[in-house]
Short mmCIF file of C-alpha atoms in Angstrom, two decimals:
data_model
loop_
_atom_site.label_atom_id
_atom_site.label_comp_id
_atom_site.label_asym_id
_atom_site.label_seq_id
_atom_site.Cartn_x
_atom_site.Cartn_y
_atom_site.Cartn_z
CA UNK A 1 -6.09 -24.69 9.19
CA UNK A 2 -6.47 -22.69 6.12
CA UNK A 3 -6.03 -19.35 7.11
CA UNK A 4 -4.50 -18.99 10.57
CA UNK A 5 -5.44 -16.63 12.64
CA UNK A 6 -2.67 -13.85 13.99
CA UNK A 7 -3.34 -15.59 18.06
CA UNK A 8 -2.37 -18.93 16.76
CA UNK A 9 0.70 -17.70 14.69
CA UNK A 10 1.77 -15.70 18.01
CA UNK A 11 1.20 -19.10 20.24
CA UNK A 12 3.10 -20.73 17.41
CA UNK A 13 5.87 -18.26 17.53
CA UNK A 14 6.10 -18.38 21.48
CA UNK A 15 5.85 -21.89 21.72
CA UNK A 16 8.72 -22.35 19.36
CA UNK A 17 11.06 -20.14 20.60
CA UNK A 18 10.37 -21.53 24.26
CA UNK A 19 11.01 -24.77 23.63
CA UNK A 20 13.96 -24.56 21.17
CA UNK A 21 15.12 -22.41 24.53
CA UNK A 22 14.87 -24.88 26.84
CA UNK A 23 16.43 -27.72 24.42
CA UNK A 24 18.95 -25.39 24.53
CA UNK A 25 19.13 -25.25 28.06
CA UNK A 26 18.83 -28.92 28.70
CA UNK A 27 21.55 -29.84 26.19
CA UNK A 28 23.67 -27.45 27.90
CA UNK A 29 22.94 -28.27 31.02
CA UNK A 30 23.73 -32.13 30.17
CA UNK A 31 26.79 -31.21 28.79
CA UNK A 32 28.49 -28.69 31.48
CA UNK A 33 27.16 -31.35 34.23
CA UNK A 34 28.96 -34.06 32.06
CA UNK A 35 31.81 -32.14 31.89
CA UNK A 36 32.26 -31.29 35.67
CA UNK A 37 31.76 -35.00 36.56
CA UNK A 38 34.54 -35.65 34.43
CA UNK A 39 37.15 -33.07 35.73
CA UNK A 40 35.49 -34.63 39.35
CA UNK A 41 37.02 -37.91 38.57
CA UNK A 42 40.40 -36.68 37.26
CA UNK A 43 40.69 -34.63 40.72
CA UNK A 44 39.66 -38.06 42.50
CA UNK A 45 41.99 -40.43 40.68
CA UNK A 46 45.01 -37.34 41.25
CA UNK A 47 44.13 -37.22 44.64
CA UNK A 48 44.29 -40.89 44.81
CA UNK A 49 47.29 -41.23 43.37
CA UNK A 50 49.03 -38.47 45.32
CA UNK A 51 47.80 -40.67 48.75
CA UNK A 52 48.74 -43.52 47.42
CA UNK A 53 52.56 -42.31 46.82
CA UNK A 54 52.41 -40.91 50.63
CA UNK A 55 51.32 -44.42 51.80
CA UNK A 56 54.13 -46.25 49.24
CA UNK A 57 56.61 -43.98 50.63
CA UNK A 58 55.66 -44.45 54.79
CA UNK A 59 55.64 -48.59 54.14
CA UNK A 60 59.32 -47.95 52.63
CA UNK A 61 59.78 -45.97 55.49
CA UNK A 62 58.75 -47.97 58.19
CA UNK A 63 59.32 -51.66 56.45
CA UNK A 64 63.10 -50.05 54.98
CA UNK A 65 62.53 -52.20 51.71
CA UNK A 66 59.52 -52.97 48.93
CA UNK A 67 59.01 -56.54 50.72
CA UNK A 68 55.70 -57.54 51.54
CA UNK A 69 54.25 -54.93 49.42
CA UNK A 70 53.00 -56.72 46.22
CA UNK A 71 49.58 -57.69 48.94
CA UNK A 72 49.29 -54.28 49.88
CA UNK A 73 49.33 -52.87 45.93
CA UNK A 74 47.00 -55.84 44.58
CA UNK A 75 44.66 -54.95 47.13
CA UNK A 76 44.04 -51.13 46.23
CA UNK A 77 44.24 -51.95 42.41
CA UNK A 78 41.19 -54.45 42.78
CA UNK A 79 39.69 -51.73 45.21
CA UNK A 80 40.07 -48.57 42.40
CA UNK A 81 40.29 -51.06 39.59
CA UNK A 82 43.89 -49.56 38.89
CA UNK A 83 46.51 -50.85 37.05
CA UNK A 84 49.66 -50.05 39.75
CA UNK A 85 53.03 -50.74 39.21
CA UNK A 86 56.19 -50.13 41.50
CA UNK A 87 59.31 -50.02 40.71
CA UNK A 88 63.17 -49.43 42.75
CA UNK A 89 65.40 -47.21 41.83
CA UNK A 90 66.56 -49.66 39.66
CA UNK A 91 63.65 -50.15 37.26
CA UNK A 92 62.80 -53.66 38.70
CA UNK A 93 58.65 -53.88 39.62
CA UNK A 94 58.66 -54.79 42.81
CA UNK A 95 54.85 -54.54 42.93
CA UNK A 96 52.36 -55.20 39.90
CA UNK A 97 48.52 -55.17 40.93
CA UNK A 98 48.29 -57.53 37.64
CA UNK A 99 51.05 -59.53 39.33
CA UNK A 100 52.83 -59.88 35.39
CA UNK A 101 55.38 -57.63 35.44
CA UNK A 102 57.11 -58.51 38.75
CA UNK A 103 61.03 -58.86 39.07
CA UNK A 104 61.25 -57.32 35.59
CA UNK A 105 62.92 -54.52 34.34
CA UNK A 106 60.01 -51.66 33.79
CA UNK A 107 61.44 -48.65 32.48
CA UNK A 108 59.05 -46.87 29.48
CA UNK A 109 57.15 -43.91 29.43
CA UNK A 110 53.64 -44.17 30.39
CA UNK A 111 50.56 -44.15 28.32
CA UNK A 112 47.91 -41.37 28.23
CA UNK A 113 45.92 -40.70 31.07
CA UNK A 114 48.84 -42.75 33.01
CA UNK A 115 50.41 -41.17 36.70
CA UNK A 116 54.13 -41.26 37.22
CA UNK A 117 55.43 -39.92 40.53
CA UNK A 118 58.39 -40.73 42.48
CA UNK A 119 57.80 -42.37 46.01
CA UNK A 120 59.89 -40.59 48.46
CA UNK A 121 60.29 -37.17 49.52
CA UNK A 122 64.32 -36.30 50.51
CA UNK A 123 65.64 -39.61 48.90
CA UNK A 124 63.86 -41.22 46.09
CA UNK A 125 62.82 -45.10 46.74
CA UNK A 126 61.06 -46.06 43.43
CA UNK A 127 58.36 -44.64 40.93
CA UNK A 128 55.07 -45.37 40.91
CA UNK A 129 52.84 -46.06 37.88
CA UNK A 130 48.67 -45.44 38.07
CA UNK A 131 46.46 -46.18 35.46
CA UNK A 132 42.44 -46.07 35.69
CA UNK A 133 40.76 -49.12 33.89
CA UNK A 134 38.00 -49.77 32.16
CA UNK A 135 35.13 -50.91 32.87
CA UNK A 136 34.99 -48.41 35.73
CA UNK A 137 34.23 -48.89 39.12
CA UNK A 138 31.74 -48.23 41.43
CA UNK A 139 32.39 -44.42 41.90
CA UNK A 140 32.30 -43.96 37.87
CA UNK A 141 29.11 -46.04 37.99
CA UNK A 142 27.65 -43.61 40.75
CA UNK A 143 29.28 -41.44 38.61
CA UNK A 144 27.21 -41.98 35.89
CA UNK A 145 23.94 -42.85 37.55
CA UNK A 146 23.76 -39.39 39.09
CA UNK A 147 24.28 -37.87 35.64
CA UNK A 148 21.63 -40.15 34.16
CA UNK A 149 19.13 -39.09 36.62
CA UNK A 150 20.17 -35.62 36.32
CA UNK A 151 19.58 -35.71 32.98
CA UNK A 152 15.84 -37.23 34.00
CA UNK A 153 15.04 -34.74 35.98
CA UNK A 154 15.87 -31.86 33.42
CA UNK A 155 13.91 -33.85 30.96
CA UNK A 156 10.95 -33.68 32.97
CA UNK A 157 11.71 -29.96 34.09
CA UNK A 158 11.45 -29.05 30.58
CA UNK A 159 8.67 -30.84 29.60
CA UNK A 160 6.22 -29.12 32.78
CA UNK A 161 8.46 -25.71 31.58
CA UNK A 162 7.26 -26.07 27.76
CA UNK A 163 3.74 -26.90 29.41
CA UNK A 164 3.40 -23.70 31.41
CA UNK A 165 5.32 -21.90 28.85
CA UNK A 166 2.92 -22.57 26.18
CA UNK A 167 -0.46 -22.07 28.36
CA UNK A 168 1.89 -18.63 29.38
CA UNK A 169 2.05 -17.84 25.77
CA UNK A 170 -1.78 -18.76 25.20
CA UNK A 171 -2.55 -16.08 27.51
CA UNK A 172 -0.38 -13.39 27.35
CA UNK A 173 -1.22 -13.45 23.27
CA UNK A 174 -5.13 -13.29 24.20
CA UNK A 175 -4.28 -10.29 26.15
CA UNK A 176 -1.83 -8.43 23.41
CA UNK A 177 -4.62 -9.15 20.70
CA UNK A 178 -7.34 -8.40 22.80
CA UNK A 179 -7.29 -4.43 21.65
CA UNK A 180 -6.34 -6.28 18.01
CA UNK A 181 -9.12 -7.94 17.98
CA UNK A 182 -11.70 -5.29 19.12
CA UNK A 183 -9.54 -2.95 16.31
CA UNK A 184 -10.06 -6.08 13.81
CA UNK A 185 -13.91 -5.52 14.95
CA UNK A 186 -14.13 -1.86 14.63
CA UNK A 187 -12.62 -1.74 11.27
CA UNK A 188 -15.27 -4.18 9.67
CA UNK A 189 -17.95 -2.40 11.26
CA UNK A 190 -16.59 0.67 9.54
CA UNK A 191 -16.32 -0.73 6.62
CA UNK A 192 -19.96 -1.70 6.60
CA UNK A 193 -20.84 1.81 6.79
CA UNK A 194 -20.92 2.77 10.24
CA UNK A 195 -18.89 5.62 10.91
CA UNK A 196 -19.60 6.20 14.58
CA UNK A 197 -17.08 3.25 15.67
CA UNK A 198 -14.58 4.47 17.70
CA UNK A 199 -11.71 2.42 20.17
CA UNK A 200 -10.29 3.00 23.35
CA UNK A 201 -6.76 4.04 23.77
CA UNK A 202 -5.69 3.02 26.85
CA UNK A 203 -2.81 1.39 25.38
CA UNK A 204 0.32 4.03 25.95
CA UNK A 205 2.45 1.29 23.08
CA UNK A 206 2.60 0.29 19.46
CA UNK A 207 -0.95 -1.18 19.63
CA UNK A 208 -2.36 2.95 21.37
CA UNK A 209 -0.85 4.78 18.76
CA UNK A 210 -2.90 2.58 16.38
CA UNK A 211 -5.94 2.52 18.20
CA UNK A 212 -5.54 6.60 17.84
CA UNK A 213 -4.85 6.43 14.30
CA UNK A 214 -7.71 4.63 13.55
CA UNK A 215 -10.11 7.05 15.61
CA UNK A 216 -8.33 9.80 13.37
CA UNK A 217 -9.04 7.82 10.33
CA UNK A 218 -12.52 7.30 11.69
CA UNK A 219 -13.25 10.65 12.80
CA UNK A 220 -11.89 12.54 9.03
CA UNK A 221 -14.05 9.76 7.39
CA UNK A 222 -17.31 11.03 9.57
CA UNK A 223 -16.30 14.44 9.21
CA UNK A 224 -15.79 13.66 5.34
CA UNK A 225 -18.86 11.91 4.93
CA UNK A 226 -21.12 14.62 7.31
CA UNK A 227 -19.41 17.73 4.66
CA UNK A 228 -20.46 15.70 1.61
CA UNK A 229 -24.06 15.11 2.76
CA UNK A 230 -24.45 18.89 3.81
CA UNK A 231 -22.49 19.78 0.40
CA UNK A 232 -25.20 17.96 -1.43
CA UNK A 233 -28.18 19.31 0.93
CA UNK A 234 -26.85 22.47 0.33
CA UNK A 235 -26.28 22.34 -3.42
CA UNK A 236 -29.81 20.76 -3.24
CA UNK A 237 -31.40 24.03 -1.73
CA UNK A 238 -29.08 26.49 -3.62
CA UNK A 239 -30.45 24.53 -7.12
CA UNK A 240 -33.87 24.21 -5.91
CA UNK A 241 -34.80 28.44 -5.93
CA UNK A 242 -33.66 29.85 -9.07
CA UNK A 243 -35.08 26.72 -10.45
CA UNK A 244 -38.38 26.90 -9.20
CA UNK A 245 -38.26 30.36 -10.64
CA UNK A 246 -37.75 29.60 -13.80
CA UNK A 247 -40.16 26.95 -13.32
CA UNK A 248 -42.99 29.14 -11.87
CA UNK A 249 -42.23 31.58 -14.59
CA UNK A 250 -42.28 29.18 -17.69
CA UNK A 251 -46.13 27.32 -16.08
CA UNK A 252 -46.88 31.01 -15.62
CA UNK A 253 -46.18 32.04 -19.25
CA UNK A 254 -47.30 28.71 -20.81
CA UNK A 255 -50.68 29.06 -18.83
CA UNK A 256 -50.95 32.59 -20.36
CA UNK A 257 -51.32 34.40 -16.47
CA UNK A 258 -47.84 36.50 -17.36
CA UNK A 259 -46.81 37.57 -21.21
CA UNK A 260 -43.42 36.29 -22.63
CA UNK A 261 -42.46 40.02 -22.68
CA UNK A 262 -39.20 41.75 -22.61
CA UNK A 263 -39.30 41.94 -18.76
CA UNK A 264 -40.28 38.27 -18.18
CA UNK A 265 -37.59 37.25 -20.45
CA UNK A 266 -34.97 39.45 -18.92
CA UNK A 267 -36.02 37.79 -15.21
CA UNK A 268 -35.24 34.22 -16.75
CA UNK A 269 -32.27 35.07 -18.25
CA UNK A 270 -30.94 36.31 -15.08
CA UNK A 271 -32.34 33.26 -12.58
CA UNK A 272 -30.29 31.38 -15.39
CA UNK A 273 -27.30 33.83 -14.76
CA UNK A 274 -26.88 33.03 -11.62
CA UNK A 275 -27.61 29.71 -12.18
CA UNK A 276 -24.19 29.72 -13.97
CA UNK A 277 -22.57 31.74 -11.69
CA UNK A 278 -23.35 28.67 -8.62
CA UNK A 279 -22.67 26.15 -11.41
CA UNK A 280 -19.27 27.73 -11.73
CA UNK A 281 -18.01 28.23 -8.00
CA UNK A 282 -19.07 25.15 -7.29
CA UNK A 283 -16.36 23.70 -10.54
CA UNK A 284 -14.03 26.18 -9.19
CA UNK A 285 -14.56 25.02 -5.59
CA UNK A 286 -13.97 21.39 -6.55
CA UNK A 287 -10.62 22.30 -8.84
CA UNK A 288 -9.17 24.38 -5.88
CA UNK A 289 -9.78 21.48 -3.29
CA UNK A 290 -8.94 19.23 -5.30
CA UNK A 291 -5.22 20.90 -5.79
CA UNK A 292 -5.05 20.83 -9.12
CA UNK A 293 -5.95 25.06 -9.75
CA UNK A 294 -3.40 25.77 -12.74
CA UNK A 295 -1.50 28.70 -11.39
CA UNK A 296 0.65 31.64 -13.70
CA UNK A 297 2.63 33.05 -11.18
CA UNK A 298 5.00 35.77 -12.02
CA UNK A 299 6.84 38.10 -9.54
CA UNK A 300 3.74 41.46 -9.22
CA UNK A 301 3.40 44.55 -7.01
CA UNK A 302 1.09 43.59 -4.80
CA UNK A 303 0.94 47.70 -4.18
CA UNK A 304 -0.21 48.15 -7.82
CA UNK A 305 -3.00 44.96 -7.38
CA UNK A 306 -4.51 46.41 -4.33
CA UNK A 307 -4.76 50.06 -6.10
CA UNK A 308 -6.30 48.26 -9.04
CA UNK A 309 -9.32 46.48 -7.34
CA UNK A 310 -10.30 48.88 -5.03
CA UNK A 311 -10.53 50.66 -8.20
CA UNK A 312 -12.47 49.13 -9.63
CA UNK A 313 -14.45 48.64 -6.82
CA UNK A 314 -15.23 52.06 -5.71
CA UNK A 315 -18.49 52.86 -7.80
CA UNK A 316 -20.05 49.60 -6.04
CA UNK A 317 -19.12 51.51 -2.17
CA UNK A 318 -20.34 54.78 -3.99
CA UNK A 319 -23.24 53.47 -4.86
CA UNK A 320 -24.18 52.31 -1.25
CA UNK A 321 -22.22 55.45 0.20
CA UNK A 322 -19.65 53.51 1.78
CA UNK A 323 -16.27 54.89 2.10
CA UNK A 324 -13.19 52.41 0.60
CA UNK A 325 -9.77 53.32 1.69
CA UNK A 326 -6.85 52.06 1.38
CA UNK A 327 -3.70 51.87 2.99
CA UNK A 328 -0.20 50.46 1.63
CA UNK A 329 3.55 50.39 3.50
CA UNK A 330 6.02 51.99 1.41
CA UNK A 331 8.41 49.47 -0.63
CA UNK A 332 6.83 46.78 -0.53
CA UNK A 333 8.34 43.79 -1.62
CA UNK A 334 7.03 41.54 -4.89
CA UNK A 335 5.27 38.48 -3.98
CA UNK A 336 5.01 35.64 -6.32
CA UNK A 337 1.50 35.37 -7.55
CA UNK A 338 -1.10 34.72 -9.99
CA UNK A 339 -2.47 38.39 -10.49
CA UNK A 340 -5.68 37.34 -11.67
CA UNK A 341 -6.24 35.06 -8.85
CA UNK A 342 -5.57 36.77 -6.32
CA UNK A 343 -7.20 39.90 -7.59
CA UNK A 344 -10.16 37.65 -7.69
CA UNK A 345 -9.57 37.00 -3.72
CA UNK A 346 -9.34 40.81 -2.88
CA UNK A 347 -12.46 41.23 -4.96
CA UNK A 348 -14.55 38.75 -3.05
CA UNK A 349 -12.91 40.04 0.14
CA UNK A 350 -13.87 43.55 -0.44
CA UNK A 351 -17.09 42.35 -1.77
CA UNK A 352 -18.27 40.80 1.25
CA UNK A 353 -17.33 43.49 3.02
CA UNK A 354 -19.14 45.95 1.22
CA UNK A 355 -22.34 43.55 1.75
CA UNK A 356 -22.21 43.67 5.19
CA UNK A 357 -21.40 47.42 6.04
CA UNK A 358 -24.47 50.15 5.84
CA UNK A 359 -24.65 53.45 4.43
CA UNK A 360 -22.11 55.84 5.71
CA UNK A 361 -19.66 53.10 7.28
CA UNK A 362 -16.12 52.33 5.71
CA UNK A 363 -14.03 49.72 4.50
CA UNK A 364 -10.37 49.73 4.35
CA UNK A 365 -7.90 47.97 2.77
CA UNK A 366 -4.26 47.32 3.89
CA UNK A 367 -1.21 46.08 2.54
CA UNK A 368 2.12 45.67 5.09
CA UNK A 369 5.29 43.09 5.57
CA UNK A 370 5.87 41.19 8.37
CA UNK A 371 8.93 39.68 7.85
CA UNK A 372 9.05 37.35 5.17
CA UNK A 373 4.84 37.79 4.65
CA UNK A 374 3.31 40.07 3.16
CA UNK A 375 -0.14 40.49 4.33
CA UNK A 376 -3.13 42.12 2.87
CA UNK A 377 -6.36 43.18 5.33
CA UNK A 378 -9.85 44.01 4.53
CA UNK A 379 -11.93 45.56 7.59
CA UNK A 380 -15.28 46.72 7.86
CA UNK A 381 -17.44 48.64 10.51
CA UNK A 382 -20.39 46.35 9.53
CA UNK A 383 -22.34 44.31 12.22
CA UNK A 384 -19.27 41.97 12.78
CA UNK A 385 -19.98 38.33 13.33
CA UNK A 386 -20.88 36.07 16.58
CA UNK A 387 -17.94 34.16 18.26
CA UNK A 388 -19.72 31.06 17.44
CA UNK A 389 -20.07 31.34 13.77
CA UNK A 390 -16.44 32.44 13.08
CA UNK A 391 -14.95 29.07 13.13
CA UNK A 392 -17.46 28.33 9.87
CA UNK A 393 -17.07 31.30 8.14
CA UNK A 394 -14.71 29.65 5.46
CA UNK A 395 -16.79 26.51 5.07
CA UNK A 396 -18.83 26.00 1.79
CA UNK A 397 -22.41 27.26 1.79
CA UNK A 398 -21.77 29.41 5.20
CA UNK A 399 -24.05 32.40 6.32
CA UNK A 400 -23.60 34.01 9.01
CA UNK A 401 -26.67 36.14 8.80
CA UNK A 402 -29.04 33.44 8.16
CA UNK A 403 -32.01 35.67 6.88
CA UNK A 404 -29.83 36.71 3.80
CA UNK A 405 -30.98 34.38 0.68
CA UNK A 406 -28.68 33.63 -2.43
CA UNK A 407 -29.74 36.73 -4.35
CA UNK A 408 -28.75 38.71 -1.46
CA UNK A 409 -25.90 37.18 0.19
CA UNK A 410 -24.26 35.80 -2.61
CA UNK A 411 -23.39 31.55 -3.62
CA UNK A 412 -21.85 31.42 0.00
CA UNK A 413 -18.36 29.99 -1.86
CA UNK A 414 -16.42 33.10 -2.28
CA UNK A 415 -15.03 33.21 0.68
CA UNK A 416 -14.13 29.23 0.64
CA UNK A 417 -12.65 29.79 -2.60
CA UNK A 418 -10.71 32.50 -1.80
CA UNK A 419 -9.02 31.14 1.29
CA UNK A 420 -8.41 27.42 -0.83
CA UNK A 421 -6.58 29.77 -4.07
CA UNK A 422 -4.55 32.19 -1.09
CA UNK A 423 -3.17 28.23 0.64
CA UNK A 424 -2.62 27.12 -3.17
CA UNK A 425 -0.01 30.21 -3.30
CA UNK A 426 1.58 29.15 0.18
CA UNK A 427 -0.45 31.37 2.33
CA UNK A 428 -2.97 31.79 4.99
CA UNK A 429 -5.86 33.48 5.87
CA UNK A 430 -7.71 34.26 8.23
CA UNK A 431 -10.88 36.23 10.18
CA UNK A 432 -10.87 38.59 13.47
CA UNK A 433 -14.39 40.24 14.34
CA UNK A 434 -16.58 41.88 16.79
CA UNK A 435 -20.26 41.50 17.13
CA UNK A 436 -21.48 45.54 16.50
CA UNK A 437 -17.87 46.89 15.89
CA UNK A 438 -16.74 44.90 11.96
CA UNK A 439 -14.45 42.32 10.49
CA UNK A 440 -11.38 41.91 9.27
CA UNK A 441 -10.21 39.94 6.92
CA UNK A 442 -6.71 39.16 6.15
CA UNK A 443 -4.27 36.62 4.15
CA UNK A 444 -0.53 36.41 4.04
CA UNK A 445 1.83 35.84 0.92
CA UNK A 446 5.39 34.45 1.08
CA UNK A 447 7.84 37.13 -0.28
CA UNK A 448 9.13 36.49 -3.72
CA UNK A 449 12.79 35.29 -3.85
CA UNK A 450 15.22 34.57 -6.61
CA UNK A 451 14.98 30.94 -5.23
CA UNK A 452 11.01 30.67 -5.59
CA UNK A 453 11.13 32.59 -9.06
CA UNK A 454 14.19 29.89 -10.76
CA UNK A 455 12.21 26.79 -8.67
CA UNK A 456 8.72 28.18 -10.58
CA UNK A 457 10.36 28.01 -13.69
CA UNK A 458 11.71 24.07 -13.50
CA UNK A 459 8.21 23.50 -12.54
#
């Protein structure tokens, strides 16, 4: 098989181990069986020995001398298959089970795995020499025959074990790669293009906390994919008026119902404007998401940038008789910044609010610390905005008044470009409102440290 598949590696794997287990098992098994047999028959031949002394020693007792016992000693040696010898307190075999040694002198050590006891208890009547011989008898051939079918019957114990074992393993991997293989599934389908795929997770383990990241995966992908297509859409409609301006006005000209006159020309040239304009937040828009805004931060008054644009700004709330204030803490602390940028974020702040507050009403701007934040506040006692439209207010191409068109309301990308350049600088921003009372806008800056102003300049 070419390319295995992960259930046979994992029967593989479990059918290996297993097996090598139980060869361990059965080896062992042979072995510590072997072993107490033997220690079995070196009890059985001491024990022997040790009744055979007793016995030696009651004859003596009873018969007062070693006569008559060379019978008595051939007999148990062909019995045991022993090699016995006897001997007086002299050293003279008065018994020999091999019947070659008697009425000799026998006096030398004895070999390995030979007995020597004296016979007697008080007084000592002899010494008796034991040896086991080979070929053994009939208990070591029991002996033996018991551990040979021993051994059979772990054989075959193994063999239905490594059976079962393997049939276990068959199963219990179909059940661990069942949610692997559904996965396995999902992921191809996804791949394919269909980003509704979605898997269970049941699973609490390894295999759940996959299953979830791939629903994440799944679910950033959709959400991805659904922004793109209503990035284009809306790109799409925001392209489509101005052009079909410029388009009406050109057929109009060239078909001689208008006159390329001053005013005609000056309408053109500001369809085209803002034209530009959308052309331009929409590169901006893609350079801030993207990360990659080039930043000059330098340690600024944030005081002296709020005084500036509202500034600047106040012939635009003159002109629709709105009132801009402005509020600042005293001693406020220098945030680390790039002035132009986010003087560019208080301008589309206080923009927006201006749009959206009618004659006579009032904007204010605020500037305050809170702890190591400084934050900045636009509010307005415009119409406010509905609870369900303030979780989109940030998102590309967003109105919340639906009626207002480009020319009045603006690209729709201010305010998503002004919350992606206040994150690029570390902070956050966000929106409170309520319908028929205003909004307030507001974003926080970290405060400027020695730390942050040495760690700009190795960057």
């Amino acid at each position: 098989m070419k390319n295995r598949s992960l259930l046979f590696r994992l029967i593989a794997a479990f059918s290996v181990v297993i097996i090598v287990a139980l060869l361990a098992v059965f080896v062992f098994m042979t072995w510590s069986t072997a072993a107490e047999f033997e220690r079995f028959r070196e009890r059985l031949d001491t024990q022997r020995a040790a009744d055979l002394r007793i016995s030696l020693t009651r004859y003596h007792a009873t018969a007062g001398d070693w006569t008559g016992v060379q019978p008595y000693v051939k007999h148990i040696g062909s019995m045991w298959d022993w090699r016995i010898i006897v001997t007086d307190t002299d050293g003279t075999v008065v018994a020999d089970s091999d019947e070659t040694l008697l009425d000799t002198q026998y006096s030398e050590s004895p070999r390995a795995g030979r007995l020597m006891s004296n016979i007697g208890e008080r007084q000592s009547f002899g010494t008796l020499y034991v040896e086991p011989q080979a070929p053994p008898g009939a208990e070591r051939a029991l002996l033996s025959l018991a551990l040979e079918r021993i051994g059979l019957f772990l054989l075959l114990g193994m063999i239905v074990a490594s059976a079962a074992s393997v049939a276990l393993a068959w199963f219990l991997s179909r059940r661990i790669l069942a949610p692997v293989r559904t996965l396995r599934l999902a992921v191809q389908k996804l791949g394919a293009g269909d980003l509704t795929q979605r898997v269970e997770t049941t699973n609490l383990g390894d295999l759940g906390e996959l299953a979830s990241a791939f629903n994440a995966m799944a679910n950033a992908l959709q959400h991805m994919n659904n922004v793109q297509r209503q990035m284009i859409a809306d790109v799409a409609h925001e392209l489509r008026t101005p052009l079909s301006n410029i388009r009406g006005y050109i057929e109009a000209v060239r078909d001689r119902i208008l006159e390329p006159d001053e005013e005609t020309i000056a309408t053109l040239d500001g369809e085209a404007i803002l034209l530009s304009r959308l052309v331009d937040d929409l590169q901006e828009l893609s350079i801030v998401e993207a990360g990659q805004m080039a930043l000059e931060r330098q340690p600024e008054d944030l005081a002296e940038l709020v005084t500036h644009t509202t500034d600047a700004m106040a012939t635009a709330a003159t002109a629709k008789n709105v009132q801009l204030e402005r509020r600042m803490a005293d001693n406020l602390p220098l945030v680390l910044i790039d002035y132009h940028r986010i003087s560019q974020v208080l301008r589309n702040l206080v923009d927006n609010a201006l749009s959206h507050t009618g004659e006579g009403g009032c904007v204010m701007v605020e500037a305050s610390r809170a702890g190591d934040w400084v934050q900045v506040s636009v509010s307005d006692t415009g119409e406010g905005i509905e609870p369900e439209d303030l979780p989109y207010v940030f998102d590309r191409f967003y109105r919340v008044d639906k009626s207002r068109t480009r020319a009045t309301g603006g690209s729709g990308l201010g305010l998503t470009i002004s919350k992606g350049l206040v994150e690029a600088h570390g902070g956050k921003m966000h929106v409170e409102s309520r319908r028929g009372v205003g909004s307030r806008f507001y974003f926080t800056l970290p405060v400027f440290t020695e730390d942050d102003h040495a760690g700009e300049r190795a960057a």
